[in-house]
CSV table of C-alpha atoms and ligand atoms in Angstrom, one decimal:
chain,number,residue,atom,x,y,z
R,1,MET,CA,-0.7,-0.1,0.0
R,2,THR,CA,1.5,3.9,-0.4
R,3,THR,CA,2.7,5.2,2.2
R,4,PHE,CA,1.8,8.8,2.3
R,5,ALA,CA,4.7,11.8,3.6
R,6,VAL,CA,2.1,13.7,5.8
R,7,LEU,CA,3.2,17.6,6.1
R,8,ALA,CA,2.0,20.6,7.8
R,9,ASP,CA,3.7,24.1,8.8
R,10,VAL,CA,6.0,24.8,5.4
R,11,HIS,CA,5.6,27.7,5.5
R,12,ALA,CA,6.7,29.8,2.0
R,13,ASN,CA,10.3,27.9,2.9
R,14,LEU,CA,11.9,26.0,-0.3
R,15,GLU,CA,14.9,24.9,1.4
R,16,ALA,CA,13.3,23.2,4.2
R,17,LEU,CA,10.6,21.7,1.6
R,18,PHE,CA,13.8,20.9,-0.5
R,19,ALA,CA,15.1,19.0,1.9
R,20,VAL,CA,11.5,16.6,3.2
R,21,MET,CA,11.2,15.8,-0.9
R,22,ALA,CA,15.0,14.7,-0.7
R,23,ASP,CA,14.0,13.2,2.3
R,24,ILE,CA,10.8,12.0,1.1
R,25,ASP,CA,12.4,10.8,-2.4
R,26,ALA,CA,14.9,8.3,0.2
R,27,GLU,CA,13.0,6.9,2.4
R,28,ALA,CA,9.8,5.9,0.2
R,29,PRO,CA,10.2,6.8,-2.9
R,30,GLY,CA,6.7,7.4,-4.7
R,31,ALA,CA,5.0,8.1,-1.5
R,32,THR,CA,1.9,10.5,-1.7
R,33,ILE,CA,2.3,13.7,-0.3
R,34,VAL,CA,-0.8,15.1,1.6
R,35,HIS,CA,-0.5,18.8,4.1
R,36,CYS,CA,-2.2,19.6,6.6
R,37,GLY,CA,-2.2,23.8,5.4
R,38,ASP,CA,-0.1,26.8,6.6
R,39,VAL,CA,1.3,26.0,2.9
R,40,VAL,CA,2.4,30.2,2.9
R,41,GLY,CA,2.5,32.9,5.5
R,42,TYR,CA,6.3,33.8,7.7
R,43,GLY,CA,8.1,32.9,4.8
R,44,PRO,CA,10.2,34.1,1.6
R,45,GLN,CA,9.4,31.6,-1.4
R,46,PRO,CA,4.8,31.5,-1.3
R,47,ASN,CA,5.2,30.7,-5.4
R,48,GLU,CA,7.8,28.1,-5.5
R,49,VAL,CA,7.1,26.0,-2.7
R,50,ILE,CA,3.5,26.3,-4.5
R,51,ASP,CA,5.3,25.1,-7.5
R,52,LEU,CA,6.6,22.3,-5.6
R,53,LEU,CA,3.5,20.5,-4.2
R,54,ARG,CA,2.1,21.7,-7.7
R,55,ALA,CA,4.5,19.6,-9.4
R,56,ARG,CA,5.2,16.6,-7.1
R,57,ARG,CA,0.8,17.3,-7.0
R,58,ALA,CA,0.5,17.5,-2.9
R,59,ILE,CA,-2.8,17.5,-1.8
R,60,GLY,CA,-4.3,19.1,1.4
R,61,VAL,CA,-5.8,21.5,3.5
R,62,LEU,CA,-6.1,25.0,4.2
R,63,GLY,CA,-4.2,26.9,6.7
R,64,ASN,CA,-5.1,30.4,8.8
R,65,HIS,CA,-2.4,31.8,7.2
R,66,ASP,CA,-3.5,30.7,3.7
R,67,ALA,CA,-6.5,32.6,4.4
R,68,ARG,CA,-5.3,35.1,5.3
R,69,ALA,CA,-3.8,35.0,2.5
R,70,ILE,CA,-7.0,34.7,-0.2
R,71,ASN,CA,-8.7,37.2,1.9
R,72,HIS,CA,-11.1,34.4,3.3
R,73,PRO,CA,-13.4,35.9,5.3
R,74,LEU,CA,-11.9,35.1,8.4
R,75,GLU,CA,-11.6,37.5,12.1
R,76,MET,CA,-8.6,35.9,13.4
R,77,ARG,CA,-5.5,37.6,15.2
R,78,PHE,CA,-2.8,37.9,13.9
R,79,ASN,CA,0.7,39.8,15.6
R,80,PRO,CA,2.9,42.0,14.3
R,81,ASP,CA,5.8,40.3,12.6
R,82,ALA,CA,3.0,37.0,11.2
R,83,GLU,CA,0.8,40.0,9.6
R,84,ALA,CA,4.3,42.1,8.8
R,85,ALA,CA,4.5,38.6,6.6
R,86,ILE,CA,1.1,37.9,5.8
R,87,VAL,CA,0.8,42.3,4.0
R,88,TRP,CA,4.0,40.7,1.7
R,89,THR,CA,2.0,37.6,0.8
R,90,LYS,CA,-0.3,39.0,-0.7
R,91,HIS,CA,2.2,41.4,-2.9
R,92,VAL,CA,3.9,38.4,-4.1
R,93,LEU,CA,1.0,35.3,-5.1
R,94,THR,CA,1.0,35.3,-8.5
R,95,PRO,CA,-2.8,34.7,-9.6
R,96,ALA,CA,-1.7,30.9,-10.1
R,97,SER,CA,-0.9,30.6,-7.0
R,98,VAL,CA,-3.9,32.4,-5.2
R,99,ALA,CA,-5.9,30.4,-7.5
R,100,TRP,CA,-4.6,27.0,-6.2
R,101,LEU,CA,-4.9,28.4,-2.5
R,102,ARG,CA,-8.2,29.0,-3.0
R,103,GLU,CA,-8.9,25.2,-4.1
R,104,LEU,CA,-7.9,23.8,-0.9
R,105,PRO,CA,-10.1,22.8,1.3
R,106,GLU,CA,-11.2,22.5,5.1
R,107,ARG,CA,-11.7,19.6,5.3
R,108,LEU,CA,-9.8,16.8,3.5
R,109,GLU,CA,-10.2,12.6,4.6
R,110,VAL,CA,-7.7,10.0,2.9
R,111,GLY,CA,-7.8,7.3,3.3
R,112,ASP,CA,-8.6,5.7,7.0
R,113,ALA,CA,-7.5,9.3,8.8
R,114,THR,CA,-8.8,13.1,7.4
R,115,LEU,CA,-6.3,16.2,7.0
R,116,VAL,CA,-7.7,19.9,8.5
R,117,HIS,CA,-5.1,22.4,10.4
R,118,GLY,CA,-5.8,23.0,13.6
R,119,SER,CA,-8.9,20.6,15.1
R,120,PRO,CA,-11.7,19.4,13.0
R,121,ARG,CA,-13.8,21.5,15.6
R,122,ASP,CA,-12.3,25.0,13.8
R,123,PRO,CA,-10.0,23.1,11.3
R,124,LEU,CA,-8.4,27.6,10.8
R,125,ASP,CA,-8.2,28.3,14.5
R,126,GLU,CA,-7.9,25.1,17.6
R,127,TYR,CA,-4.8,24.6,18.6
R,128,VAL,CA,-4.9,21.2,20.2
R,129,MET,CA,-1.4,21.1,22.6
R,130,GLU,CA,-3.2,19.1,25.5
R,131,ALA,CA,-5.1,15.5,26.6
R,132,GLY,CA,-9.2,17.9,26.4
R,133,GLY,CA,-8.8,19.7,23.0
R,134,ALA,CA,-6.9,16.0,21.3
R,135,THR,CA,-10.0,14.6,23.1
R,136,ALA,CA,-12.7,16.6,21.5
R,137,SER,CA,-11.2,16.2,18.1
R,138,ILE,CA,-10.9,12.7,17.9
R,139,ASP,CA,-14.3,12.7,18.7
R,140,ALA,CA,-15.2,14.8,16.4
R,141,LEU,CA,-13.6,13.0,14.0
R,142,ALA,CA,-15.1,10.3,11.3
R,143,THR,CA,-12.5,8.2,10.7
R,144,PRO,CA,-10.6,6.2,12.9
R,145,LEU,CA,-6.8,9.3,12.8
R,146,GLY,CA,-6.5,12.4,12.5
R,147,PHE,CA,-3.9,14.9,10.9
R,148,HIS,CA,-3.5,18.4,11.9
R,149,GLY,CA,-0.5,21.5,12.4
R,150,HIS,CA,-1.1,24.4,13.8
R,151,THR,CA,1.2,24.3,17.1
R,152,HIS,CA,4.5,23.2,15.2
R,153,ILE,CA,4.6,20.6,17.5
R,154,PRO,CA,4.7,16.9,16.5
R,155,ALA,CA,2.7,15.0,18.1
R,156,TYR,CA,1.0,11.5,18.7
R,157,TRP,CA,-2.6,11.2,20.7
R,158,CYS,CA,-4.4,8.9,21.2
R,159,ALA,CA,-8.4,8.4,23.5
R,160,ARG,CA,-7.8,5.6,26.2
R,161,ASP,CA,-10.7,4.9,28.2
R,162,GLY,CA,-12.4,7.8,26.3
R,163,ALA,CA,-9.5,10.4,27.0
R,164,ALA,CA,-6.6,11.2,25.2
R,165,ILE,CA,-3.1,10.3,26.3
R,166,GLY,CA,0.1,12.0,25.3
R,167,LEU,CA,2.0,8.7,23.4
R,168,PRO,CA,6.3,8.6,22.4
R,169,ILE,CA,7.3,9.2,19.1
R,170,GLY,CA,10.8,8.7,17.8
R,171,GLY,CA,12.8,8.5,15.0
R,172,ASP,CA,11.8,4.7,14.5
R,173,ALA,CA,8.0,3.5,13.1
R,174,VAL,CA,4.9,3.1,16.0
R,175,GLU,CA,1.9,1.7,15.5
R,176,ALA,CA,-1.1,4.2,14.4
R,177,LEU,CA,-3.5,2.9,16.7
R,178,PRO,CA,-7.2,4.4,16.1
R,179,ARG,CA,-9.0,7.0,17.4
R,180,SER,CA,-5.6,8.9,17.4
R,181,TYR,CA,-4.9,12.9,16.9
R,182,VAL,CA,-1.1,13.0,14.9
R,183,ASN,CA,0.8,16.1,14.2
R,184,PRO,CA,3.2,15.8,11.8
R,185,GLY,CA,5.5,18.9,13.1
R,186,SER,CA,6.1,21.8,11.1
R,187,VAL,CA,8.6,21.5,8.0
R,188,GLY,CA,8.9,25.2,7.5
R,189,GLN,CA,9.6,26.9,11.3
R,190,PRO,CA,9.9,24.2,14.3
R,191,ARG,CA,8.9,25.3,17.8
R,192,ASP,CA,10.5,22.9,20.3
R,193,ARG,CA,13.2,23.4,20.1
R,194,ASP,CA,14.5,21.6,17.4
R,195,PRO,CA,15.3,23.5,14.6
R,196,ARG,CA,15.5,21.0,11.4
R,197,ALA,CA,12.1,20.4,9.5
R,198,ALA,CA,9.5,17.7,10.9
R,199,TYR,CA,7.8,15.6,9.1
R,200,LEU,CA,5.9,12.3,8.8
R,201,LEU,CA,5.7,9.3,6.9
R,202,TRP,CA,2.3,7.7,7.2
R,203,THR,CA,2.1,3.6,5.7
R,204,PRO,CA,-0.9,2.5,6.0
R,205,GLY,CA,-2.3,-2.0,6.6
R,206,GLY,CA,-1.7,-3.4,10.2
R,207,ASP,CA,-5.1,-4.9,10.9
R,208,GLY,CA,-7.5,-1.8,10.7
R,209,GLU,CA,-9.2,-2.7,13.6
R,210,THR,CA,-6.8,-2.1,16.4
R,211,SER,CA,-3.6,-1.5,14.3
R,212,PHE,CA,-3.5,1.3,11.1
R,213,GLY,CA,0.1,1.2,10.1
R,214,THR,CA,2.9,2.7,10.9
R,215,LEU,CA,3.9,6.4,11.8
R,216,ARG,CA,7.4,7.2,11.2
R,217,TRP,CA,8.7,11.1,12.6
R,218,ARG,CA,11.6,12.4,10.6
R,219,ARG,CA,13.5,15.7,11.5
R,220,ILE,CA,15.9,16.8,8.7
R,221,ASN,CA,18.8,19.5,8.6
R,222,TYR,CA,18.4,21.8,6.1
R,223,GLU,CA,20.4,25.2,4.5
R,224,ILE,CA,18.9,27.6,7.4
R,225,ASP,CA,21.6,30.4,5.9
R,226,ARG,CA,20.1,30.2,2.9
R,227,THR,CA,16.0,30.6,3.6
R,228,VAL,CA,17.6,32.9,6.1
R,229,ALA,CA,19.2,35.3,2.9
R,230,ALA,CA,15.8,35.1,1.1
R,231,MET,CA,13.9,36.2,3.5
R,232,GLU,CA,16.6,39.8,4.2
R,233,ALA,CA,16.5,40.4,0.5
R,234,VAL,CA,13.3,40.9,0.8
R,235,LYS,CA,12.7,42.2,4.1
R,236,LEU,CA,10.7,39.8,6.4
R,237,PRO,CA,11.5,40.7,10.2
R,238,GLN,CA,14.4,40.2,12.2
R,239,GLY,CA,11.9,37.6,14.6
R,240,LEU,CA,11.2,35.8,11.9
R,241,ARG,CA,13.9,34.7,10.4
R,242,ASP,CA,15.7,34.4,14.7
R,243,ARG,CA,12.8,31.9,14.9
R,244,LEU,CA,14.1,29.3,12.5
R,245,TYR,CA,17.0,28.9,14.3
R,246,ALA,CA,16.0,28.6,17.5
R,247,GLY,CA,13.0,26.3,16.8
R,248,ARG,CA,10.7,27.9,18.4
V,301,ZN,ZN1,1.3,27.3,11.2
């Protein structure tokens, strides 16, 4: 069965996406690429990132930054750095990029999994970072598995006896358990104090009852200096450059 490479929060970071694509091609050639939104915002190469995802036939969902970049009617406050990046992004997006972003749904089912950016209850604006939100998210899913982004922090929540618990994630493949809510981490702006690009490989399989295949989180080094140089060239805020090195 085909493997899925699950990406989230690429945030217009082309260097990070190149490194992730190279890792996918080495680890899971032919994998289907899916994403959990926030393709643009913060980073310096929104059109190039969209072009690469299009070329790789990636499918996925709308994130809150994507929504703001295409004037989605959404009440949402952004901090000054994020807002400055959105203003710049809107200015540079090509009509083809805008059209691609406008096609992104807020939810997408892929086999036994649902993709959303924030949560099934509030796809564009709920940060699921603790057990209560994870439990509610799992209860709201129509599929055994859910993949999400938005927090930029890898996580593996699984419902046990009605409440979600956080399961360990590491470099090895682990079973994909039913009633799980899974964050691959962020490709383009990690926030778990590890600056390497994050994504995961999901290989469906298992017995379809207690197991839905395997999950394997990946962390990939990339040329942060090149992304930062591209951000400097277009005068994106200093704070957005610094956080790439810190991974926060
Ligand atoms: Zn994001």
